[in-house]
Short mmCIF file of C-alpha atoms and ligand atoms in Angstrom, two decimals:
data_model
loop_
_atom_site.label_atom_id
_atom_site.label_comp_id
_atom_site.label_asym_id
_atom_site.label_seq_id
_atom_site.Cartn_x
_atom_site.Cartn_y
_atom_site.Cartn_z
CA MET Q 1 0.00 0.00 0.00
CA THR Q 2 1.23 3.48 -0.76
CA THR Q 3 -0.10 6.94 -0.25
CA ALA Q 4 0.99 10.17 -1.86
CA THR Q 5 0.42 13.48 -0.19
CA ALA Q 6 1.41 16.98 -1.20
CA ALA Q 7 2.04 19.54 1.51
CA LEU Q 8 2.45 23.16 0.55
CA ALA Q 9 5.28 24.91 2.37
CA GLY Q 10 5.08 28.50 1.27
CA THR Q 11 5.08 28.37 -2.51
CA THR Q 12 7.14 25.18 -2.60
CA ALA Q 13 5.35 21.87 -2.78
CA VAL Q 14 7.03 18.93 -1.07
CA HIS Q 15 5.55 15.61 -2.10
CA THR Q 16 5.87 12.63 0.19
CA VAL Q 17 5.39 9.07 -1.03
CA GLU Q 18 5.24 6.41 1.68
CA VAL Q 19 6.79 3.03 0.94
CA GLU Q 20 5.29 0.21 2.99
CA LEU Q 21 7.03 -3.16 3.08
CA GLY Q 22 5.39 -5.42 5.60
CA ALA Q 23 6.06 -3.91 9.01
CA ARG Q 24 8.68 -1.49 7.67
CA ARG Q 25 7.77 1.87 6.27
CA TYR Q 26 9.79 4.79 4.97
CA PRO Q 27 9.13 8.10 3.23
CA ILE Q 28 10.35 9.48 -0.07
CA HIS Q 29 10.34 13.30 0.11
CA ILE Q 30 10.44 15.11 -3.24
CA GLY Q 31 10.86 18.84 -3.80
CA PRO Q 32 13.30 21.70 -4.33
CA GLY Q 33 15.62 22.82 -1.51
CA LEU Q 34 15.34 19.73 0.69
CA LEU Q 35 19.14 19.42 1.09
CA ASP Q 36 19.10 22.55 3.23
CA ASP Q 37 16.52 21.14 5.65
CA GLY Q 38 18.85 20.43 8.58
CA PRO Q 39 16.19 19.36 11.11
CA ARG Q 40 14.75 16.87 8.62
CA LEU Q 41 18.15 15.40 7.80
CA ALA Q 42 19.30 15.31 11.44
CA ALA Q 43 16.09 13.56 12.49
CA LEU Q 44 16.81 10.83 9.94
CA ALA Q 45 20.21 10.12 11.54
CA PRO Q 46 19.53 9.61 15.26
CA GLY Q 47 22.90 8.04 16.21
CA ARG Q 48 26.30 9.52 16.99
CA HIS Q 49 28.02 9.10 13.62
CA VAL Q 50 27.02 10.20 10.15
CA LEU Q 51 29.10 9.35 7.08
CA ILE Q 52 28.14 11.21 3.91
CA VAL Q 53 29.40 9.49 0.75
CA SER Q 54 29.51 11.42 -2.52
CA ASP Q 55 31.52 11.70 -5.73
CA THR Q 56 33.82 14.39 -7.13
CA ASN Q 57 31.17 15.72 -9.55
CA VAL Q 58 28.43 16.06 -6.97
CA ALA Q 59 30.40 17.05 -3.84
CA PRO Q 60 31.59 20.48 -5.08
CA HIS Q 61 27.96 21.49 -5.70
CA TYR Q 62 26.17 20.01 -2.71
CA LEU Q 63 28.33 18.47 0.01
CA ALA Q 64 29.01 21.69 1.95
CA ARG Q 65 25.28 22.42 2.00
CA VAL Q 66 24.44 19.03 3.47
CA GLU Q 67 27.21 19.39 6.06
CA ALA Q 68 25.98 22.88 6.91
CA ALA Q 69 22.41 21.60 7.28
CA PHE Q 70 23.55 18.97 9.78
CA ALA Q 71 25.71 21.54 11.62
CA ALA Q 72 22.83 24.02 11.83
CA ALA Q 73 20.65 21.37 13.42
CA GLU Q 74 23.16 21.44 16.36
CA THR Q 75 22.84 17.84 17.39
CA GLY Q 76 26.47 17.28 18.41
CA LYS Q 77 26.76 14.40 15.96
CA ARG Q 78 30.07 13.56 14.36
CA VAL Q 79 29.49 14.16 10.66
CA ALA Q 80 32.21 12.96 8.26
CA ALA Q 81 32.32 12.84 4.47
CA HIS Q 82 34.07 10.58 1.99
CA VAL Q 83 34.26 11.59 -1.66
CA LEU Q 84 34.91 9.00 -4.38
CA PRO Q 85 35.80 9.36 -8.05
CA PRO Q 86 32.65 9.25 -10.23
CA GLY Q 87 31.43 6.50 -12.52
CA GLU Q 88 30.24 2.91 -12.66
CA GLN Q 89 33.85 1.65 -12.76
CA GLU Q 90 34.13 2.75 -9.11
CA LYS Q 91 31.29 0.48 -7.93
CA THR Q 92 33.82 -2.11 -6.78
CA LEU Q 93 34.65 -4.34 -3.83
CA ALA Q 94 37.79 -2.23 -3.40
CA ARG Q 95 35.74 0.96 -2.92
CA PHE Q 96 33.39 -0.97 -0.63
CA GLY Q 97 36.45 -2.00 1.44
CA GLU Q 98 37.58 1.61 1.50
CA LEU Q 99 34.23 2.65 3.01
CA MET Q 100 34.51 -0.11 5.64
CA SER Q 101 37.94 1.23 6.64
CA VAL Q 102 36.64 4.80 6.82
CA LEU Q 103 33.84 3.67 9.14
CA ALA Q 104 36.30 1.74 11.30
CA ARG Q 105 38.62 4.74 11.60
CA LEU Q 106 35.67 6.96 12.56
CA GLY Q 107 34.82 4.57 15.36
CA ALA Q 108 31.34 4.15 13.90
CA HIS Q 109 29.03 1.72 15.68
CA ARG Q 110 25.64 0.17 15.07
CA ASP Q 111 23.99 3.57 15.55
CA ALA Q 112 25.84 5.09 12.57
CA THR Q 113 23.94 6.43 9.55
CA LEU Q 114 25.33 6.34 6.01
CA VAL Q 115 24.10 9.09 3.70
CA ALA Q 116 24.41 8.64 -0.08
CA LEU Q 117 24.68 12.01 -1.85
CA GLY Q 118 24.82 11.35 -5.58
CA GLY Q 119 23.48 9.24 -8.42
CA GLY Q 120 22.87 5.53 -8.68
CA VAL Q 121 26.54 4.60 -8.37
CA VAL Q 122 27.00 6.36 -5.02
CA GLY Q 123 23.60 5.04 -3.87
CA ASP Q 124 24.31 1.39 -4.73
CA LEU Q 125 27.76 1.42 -3.17
CA THR Q 126 26.76 3.32 -0.02
CA GLY Q 127 23.66 1.18 0.41
CA PHE Q 128 25.70 -1.99 0.22
CA ALA Q 129 28.18 -0.57 2.74
CA ALA Q 130 25.25 0.25 5.06
CA ALA Q 131 23.88 -3.28 4.62
CA CYS Q 132 27.21 -4.77 5.73
CA TRP Q 133 28.71 -2.44 8.36
CA MET Q 134 28.12 -4.15 11.72
CA ARG Q 135 25.57 -6.37 9.89
CA GLY Q 136 23.47 -3.42 8.82
CA VAL Q 137 23.08 0.24 9.80
CA ARG Q 138 20.76 3.08 8.85
CA PHE Q 139 21.00 4.47 5.38
CA VAL Q 140 19.55 7.65 3.86
CA GLN Q 141 19.44 8.34 0.13
CA LEU Q 142 19.93 11.87 -1.20
CA PRO Q 143 19.65 11.12 -4.95
CA THR Q 144 20.96 13.81 -7.32
CA THR Q 145 20.23 12.24 -10.72
CA LEU Q 146 16.78 11.85 -12.25
CA LEU Q 147 17.51 8.16 -12.76
CA ALA Q 148 18.30 7.65 -9.08
CA MET Q 149 15.24 9.68 -8.01
CA VAL Q 150 12.79 7.62 -10.06
CA ASP Q 151 14.43 4.24 -9.90
CA SER Q 152 17.57 3.14 -8.10
CA SER Q 153 17.02 4.98 -4.80
CA VAL Q 154 13.63 3.28 -4.32
CA GLY Q 155 13.28 -0.41 -3.60
CA GLY Q 156 16.30 -1.34 -1.52
CA LYS Q 157 18.54 -3.00 -4.09
CA THR Q 158 22.21 -2.33 -3.29
CA ALA Q 159 25.27 -3.81 -4.98
CA VAL Q 160 28.79 -3.55 -6.34
CA ASP Q 161 30.13 -4.90 -9.64
CA LEU Q 162 32.74 -7.57 -10.27
CA PRO Q 163 35.00 -7.75 -13.35
CA GLU Q 164 32.75 -10.70 -14.32
CA GLY Q 165 29.55 -8.68 -14.33
CA LYS Q 166 27.44 -5.84 -12.95
CA ASN Q 167 25.67 -5.95 -9.56
CA LEU Q 168 26.86 -9.48 -8.79
CA VAL Q 169 27.50 -8.81 -5.08
CA GLY Q 170 24.80 -7.04 -3.11
CA ALA Q 171 21.95 -7.10 -0.65
CA PHE Q 172 18.38 -5.91 -0.22
CA HIS Q 173 18.69 -3.06 2.30
CA GLN Q 174 15.88 -0.51 2.52
CA PRO Q 175 16.79 3.13 3.27
CA ALA Q 176 15.39 4.90 6.33
CA ALA Q 177 14.28 7.62 3.92
CA VAL Q 178 14.84 9.01 0.44
CA VAL Q 179 15.15 12.80 0.24
CA ALA Q 180 15.12 13.92 -3.38
CA ASP Q 181 16.05 17.60 -3.72
CA THR Q 182 14.83 18.31 -7.24
CA ALA Q 183 16.84 21.56 -7.39
CA THR Q 184 19.99 19.41 -7.70
CA LEU Q 185 18.84 18.42 -11.20
CA ALA Q 186 19.83 21.93 -12.37
CA THR Q 187 23.48 20.87 -12.61
CA LEU Q 188 22.90 17.39 -14.04
CA PRO Q 189 24.48 17.02 -17.50
CA ASP Q 190 21.81 17.09 -20.24
CA ARG Q 191 22.55 13.57 -21.42
CA GLU Q 192 22.01 12.22 -17.88
CA LEU Q 193 18.72 14.13 -17.65
CA ARG Q 194 17.47 12.62 -20.91
CA ALA Q 195 18.57 9.14 -19.81
CA GLY Q 196 16.45 9.59 -16.68
CA LEU Q 197 13.48 10.65 -18.79
CA ALA Q 198 13.61 7.27 -20.56
CA GLU Q 199 12.98 5.59 -17.21
CA VAL Q 200 10.21 8.10 -16.46
CA LEU Q 201 8.41 7.21 -19.69
CA LYS Q 202 8.97 3.52 -18.87
CA TYR Q 203 6.54 3.81 -15.93
CA GLY Q 204 3.79 5.07 -18.23
CA ALA Q 205 4.61 2.47 -20.85
CA LEU Q 206 4.53 -0.44 -18.42
CA GLY Q 207 1.49 0.36 -16.36
CA ASP Q 208 -0.12 3.79 -16.61
CA ALA Q 209 -1.45 4.97 -19.97
CA ALA Q 210 -2.68 8.28 -18.47
CA PHE Q 211 0.83 9.04 -17.21
CA PHE Q 212 2.21 8.13 -20.63
CA ASP Q 213 -0.17 10.72 -22.14
CA TRP Q 214 1.00 13.27 -19.55
CA VAL Q 215 4.69 12.71 -20.38
CA GLU Q 216 3.88 12.96 -24.08
CA ALA Q 217 2.11 16.30 -23.50
CA ASN Q 218 4.83 17.62 -21.16
CA ALA Q 219 7.93 16.34 -22.95
CA ALA Q 220 9.21 19.84 -23.77
CA ALA Q 221 8.72 21.07 -20.18
CA LEU Q 222 10.53 18.02 -18.82
CA ARG Q 223 13.47 18.52 -21.16
CA ALA Q 224 13.59 22.19 -20.17
CA ARG Q 225 13.77 21.06 -16.50
CA ASP Q 226 10.52 22.75 -15.55
CA ALA Q 227 10.48 22.33 -11.75
CA GLY Q 228 6.77 21.55 -11.44
CA ALA Q 229 6.83 19.02 -14.27
CA LEU Q 230 9.86 17.23 -12.81
CA VAL Q 231 8.36 17.03 -9.30
CA HIS Q 232 5.11 15.66 -10.71
CA ALA Q 233 6.93 13.06 -12.83
CA ILE Q 234 9.21 11.94 -9.98
CA ALA Q 235 6.30 11.66 -7.53
CA ARG Q 236 4.27 9.58 -9.99
CA CYS Q 237 7.19 7.23 -10.74
CA CYS Q 238 8.04 6.80 -7.04
CA THR Q 239 4.39 6.08 -6.23
CA MET Q 240 4.28 3.42 -8.93
CA LYS Q 241 7.60 1.88 -7.95
CA ALA Q 242 6.69 1.93 -4.25
CA GLY Q 243 3.45 0.11 -5.02
CA ILE Q 244 5.14 -2.50 -7.16
CA VAL Q 245 7.97 -3.08 -4.68
CA ALA Q 246 5.50 -3.34 -1.79
CA ARG Q 247 3.60 -6.06 -3.63
CA ASP Q 248 6.75 -7.89 -4.80
CA GLU Q 249 9.87 -6.92 -2.81
CA THR Q 250 12.11 -9.71 -4.10
CA GLU Q 251 11.15 -9.60 -7.79
CA SER Q 252 9.27 -12.87 -8.12
CA GLY Q 253 6.52 -11.39 -10.27
CA GLU Q 254 5.19 -7.88 -10.83
CA ARG Q 255 8.54 -6.20 -10.04
CA MET Q 256 9.89 -7.79 -13.22
CA LEU Q 257 7.74 -5.34 -15.20
CA LEU Q 258 10.15 -2.58 -14.14
CA ASN Q 259 12.60 -4.31 -16.48
CA LEU Q 260 10.65 -3.26 -19.58
CA GLY Q 261 13.30 -2.58 -22.24
CA HIS Q 262 16.08 -3.70 -19.92
CA THR Q 263 16.96 -7.16 -21.26
CA PHE Q 264 17.52 -5.60 -24.70
CA GLY Q 265 19.14 -2.56 -23.09
CA HIS Q 266 21.60 -4.54 -20.98
CA ALA Q 267 22.64 -6.56 -24.06
CA ILE Q 268 23.29 -3.31 -25.96
CA GLU Q 269 25.26 -1.84 -23.04
CA ALA Q 270 27.34 -5.00 -22.65
CA GLU Q 271 28.08 -5.30 -26.39
CA GLN Q 272 29.05 -1.64 -26.75
CA GLY Q 273 31.10 -1.41 -23.57
CA PHE Q 274 32.39 1.86 -22.22
CA GLY Q 275 31.71 4.85 -24.47
CA GLY Q 276 28.48 3.48 -25.95
CA LEU Q 277 24.91 4.34 -24.99
CA VAL Q 278 24.34 5.17 -21.32
CA HIS Q 279 21.85 3.03 -19.40
CA GLY Q 280 18.74 5.15 -19.96
CA GLU Q 281 19.50 5.50 -23.68
CA ALA Q 282 19.93 1.73 -24.04
CA VAL Q 283 16.62 1.23 -22.20
CA ALA Q 284 14.94 3.64 -24.65
CA VAL Q 285 16.08 1.51 -27.59
CA GLY Q 286 15.18 -1.63 -25.63
CA MET Q 287 11.60 -0.47 -25.04
CA VAL Q 288 11.16 0.20 -28.77
CA LEU Q 289 12.47 -3.30 -29.55
CA ALA Q 290 10.14 -4.86 -26.94
CA ALA Q 291 7.19 -3.00 -28.51
CA ARG Q 292 8.24 -4.09 -31.99
CA LEU Q 293 8.56 -7.73 -30.88
CA SER Q 294 5.13 -7.52 -29.23
CA SER Q 295 3.46 -6.37 -32.42
CA ARG Q 296 5.41 -8.89 -34.53
CA LEU Q 297 4.02 -11.64 -32.27
CA GLY Q 298 0.51 -10.22 -32.71
CA LEU Q 299 0.28 -9.19 -29.06
CA ALA Q 300 0.02 -5.42 -29.47
CA PRO Q 301 -0.86 -2.80 -32.08
CA ALA Q 302 2.16 -1.50 -34.01
CA SER Q 303 0.80 2.06 -33.65
CA ASP Q 304 1.49 2.02 -29.88
CA GLY Q 305 5.13 1.18 -30.57
CA GLU Q 306 5.32 4.03 -33.07
CA ARG Q 307 3.88 6.42 -30.51
CA LEU Q 308 6.42 5.24 -27.93
CA ALA Q 309 9.29 5.86 -30.36
CA ALA Q 310 7.95 9.32 -31.20
CA VAL Q 311 7.79 10.40 -27.54
CA LEU Q 312 11.28 9.04 -26.91
CA GLN Q 313 12.55 11.07 -29.85
CA THR Q 314 10.91 14.20 -28.48
CA LEU Q 315 12.70 13.51 -25.20
CA GLY Q 316 16.00 13.43 -27.12
CA LEU Q 317 16.55 9.69 -26.87
CA PRO Q 318 17.71 7.10 -29.41
CA THR Q 319 15.13 4.64 -30.73
CA ALA Q 320 17.14 2.41 -33.07
CA LEU Q 321 19.92 -0.10 -32.48
CA PRO Q 322 23.32 1.58 -32.73
CA ALA Q 323 25.28 0.67 -35.88
CA GLY Q 324 27.75 -2.20 -35.73
CA LEU Q 325 25.92 -4.51 -33.32
CA GLU Q 326 25.44 -8.12 -34.43
CA ALA Q 327 22.07 -9.76 -33.81
CA ASP Q 328 23.76 -13.02 -32.80
CA ALA Q 329 26.00 -11.31 -30.27
CA LEU Q 330 22.99 -9.52 -28.74
CA LEU Q 331 21.03 -12.80 -28.66
CA ALA Q 332 23.93 -14.52 -26.89
CA ARG Q 333 23.93 -11.76 -24.26
CA MET Q 334 20.16 -12.01 -23.84
CA ARG Q 335 20.41 -15.77 -23.31
CA LEU Q 336 22.48 -15.08 -20.16
CA ASP Q 337 19.81 -12.84 -18.62
CA LYS Q 338 18.90 -13.70 -15.01
CA LYS Q 339 15.19 -13.57 -15.80
CA ASN Q 340 15.25 -16.47 -18.28
CA ALA Q 341 13.54 -19.59 -16.99
CA SER Q 342 15.08 -23.03 -17.67
CA GLY Q 343 16.67 -22.16 -20.99
CA ARG Q 344 13.64 -20.31 -22.38
CA PHE Q 345 13.61 -16.60 -23.16
CA ARG Q 346 11.65 -14.55 -20.67
CA LEU Q 347 11.09 -10.91 -21.53
CA VAL Q 348 8.84 -8.05 -20.55
CA LEU Q 349 6.55 -7.36 -23.53
CA TRP Q 350 3.33 -5.35 -23.76
CA HIS Q 351 -0.22 -5.47 -25.08
CA GLY Q 352 0.07 -1.74 -25.75
CA ILE Q 353 0.76 1.47 -23.85
CA GLY Q 354 0.35 0.93 -20.10
CA ARG Q 355 -0.06 -2.85 -20.41
CA ALA Q 356 3.27 -4.66 -19.94
CA PHE Q 357 3.45 -8.32 -18.98
CA VAL Q 358 6.07 -11.05 -18.54
CA ALA Q 359 6.29 -13.34 -21.58
CA THR Q 360 8.04 -16.72 -21.36
CA GLY Q 361 9.13 -19.08 -24.13
CA ILE Q 362 9.51 -16.43 -26.80
CA ASP Q 363 10.24 -17.70 -30.28
CA GLU Q 364 13.92 -17.12 -31.02
CA ALA Q 365 13.37 -16.39 -34.72
CA ALA Q 366 10.93 -13.58 -33.92
CA LEU Q 367 13.31 -12.17 -31.35
CA ARG Q 368 16.21 -12.36 -33.79
CA ALA Q 369 14.18 -10.55 -36.44
CA VAL Q 370 13.79 -7.39 -34.31
CA LEU Q 371 17.53 -7.36 -33.63
CA VAL Q 372 18.40 -7.06 -37.32
CA PRO Q 373 18.58 -3.32 -38.09
P1 ADP X 1 23.05 7.13 -12.43
O1 ADP X 1 22.74 7.67 -13.76
O2 ADP X 1 22.95 5.66 -12.31
O3 ADP X 1 22.31 7.80 -11.33
P2 ADP X 1 25.80 8.07 -11.70
O4 ADP X 1 25.79 7.95 -10.23
O5 ADP X 1 26.98 7.50 -12.40
O6 ADP X 1 24.60 7.33 -12.34
O7 ADP X 1 25.62 9.60 -12.13
C1 ADP X 1 25.80 9.99 -13.45
C2 ADP X 1 26.84 11.09 -13.57
O8 ADP X 1 26.30 12.34 -13.18
C3 ADP X 1 28.08 10.89 -12.71
O9 ADP X 1 29.20 11.37 -13.43
C4 ADP X 1 27.80 11.78 -11.51
O10 ADP X 1 28.99 12.20 -10.89
C5 ADP X 1 27.08 12.94 -12.14
N1 ADP X 1 26.10 13.65 -11.30
C6 ADP X 1 25.20 13.06 -10.49
N2 ADP X 1 24.36 13.97 -9.98
C7 ADP X 1 24.77 15.17 -10.46
C8 ADP X 1 24.27 16.52 -10.30
N3 ADP X 1 23.18 16.77 -9.60
N4 ADP X 1 24.96 17.50 -10.92
C9 ADP X 1 26.04 17.21 -11.68
N5 ADP X 1 26.51 15.99 -11.90
C10 ADP X 1 25.88 14.97 -11.30
ZN1 ZN X 2 17.03 1.07 -15.59
#
């Protein structure tokens, strides 16, 4: 069960989405200026030690403000920060070990709180560190990318990568709260913003046709970083994800729908390697391929796929496979996907906009056909 409420503070609306997972419950606060709310942040970290983890792109913009907010709350806590280099290649066991050593040197105990200030990389790594330090301590997410606000900061998945593959070592560890200061999106590079918008549209595509219509109508405002449009979109996505995660925390059913476009997308990312499409861009192409496969199999009208591609283009996203990728190589990658069941392809397809479902035993020839440019 989830509830969304909007409270007006002056002229600034802060939306709160409650995530309920069995007996546990935590809020996602969404709105501009939340990083400066010292009392709110301090209340989320009741123990003696706070470790803020960030990266070298985010810290120069926002770390001092978060530290100042904690200091202004005058709680006498020991607040430390650790800043990492940016990028997925830093989501390693070595960086995880570094965080463990930092916590040990601080003398942090079970009452410590880890605060992730950054995008999905910082969030995944910090969350995993929080899951492991003294067998699990409090963790607060301060996401600063659109992707992290609508996706990775919600749902409790934490992980690091191995040379053998992404997210292979991790844990489910729910945050005590997610505080998404939408004003931080002002400094996000444009490509990262667009990549996040692909995941925003994904929510409409998978389960909410009315939201899909809204994104279609507000695409220009979203790309222009209109504050009201972004807050609305983030709140809607978080509400949907919170509902899905509450009903299926460990991804045995409905949560799989959040992977719309992702099996194709991950294959593209893996084949291209570093320097290719970023995650959200690969997911955009992947959603178009999933729609095309659905209509090829007679499961959905082709016109819905065309509409999806048109909205993605308006959002500044790619909709076709990048040149130079071999269908067989992509197929081989897709065969390794965790979601496949006993050697049969399992993919998220749709019956049309807002109606995704999990399809098993997909015909390989049909799948191959949509991978040929
Ligand atoms: P994700 O897209 O999964 O959230 P990252 O954590 O890698 O991924 O963030 C994407 C990039 O954007 C990184 O280089 C990160 O340092 C940078 N970044 C994150 N948030 C901001 C921000 N608010 N302003 C500027 N750069 C940011
Ligand atoms: Zn994704």
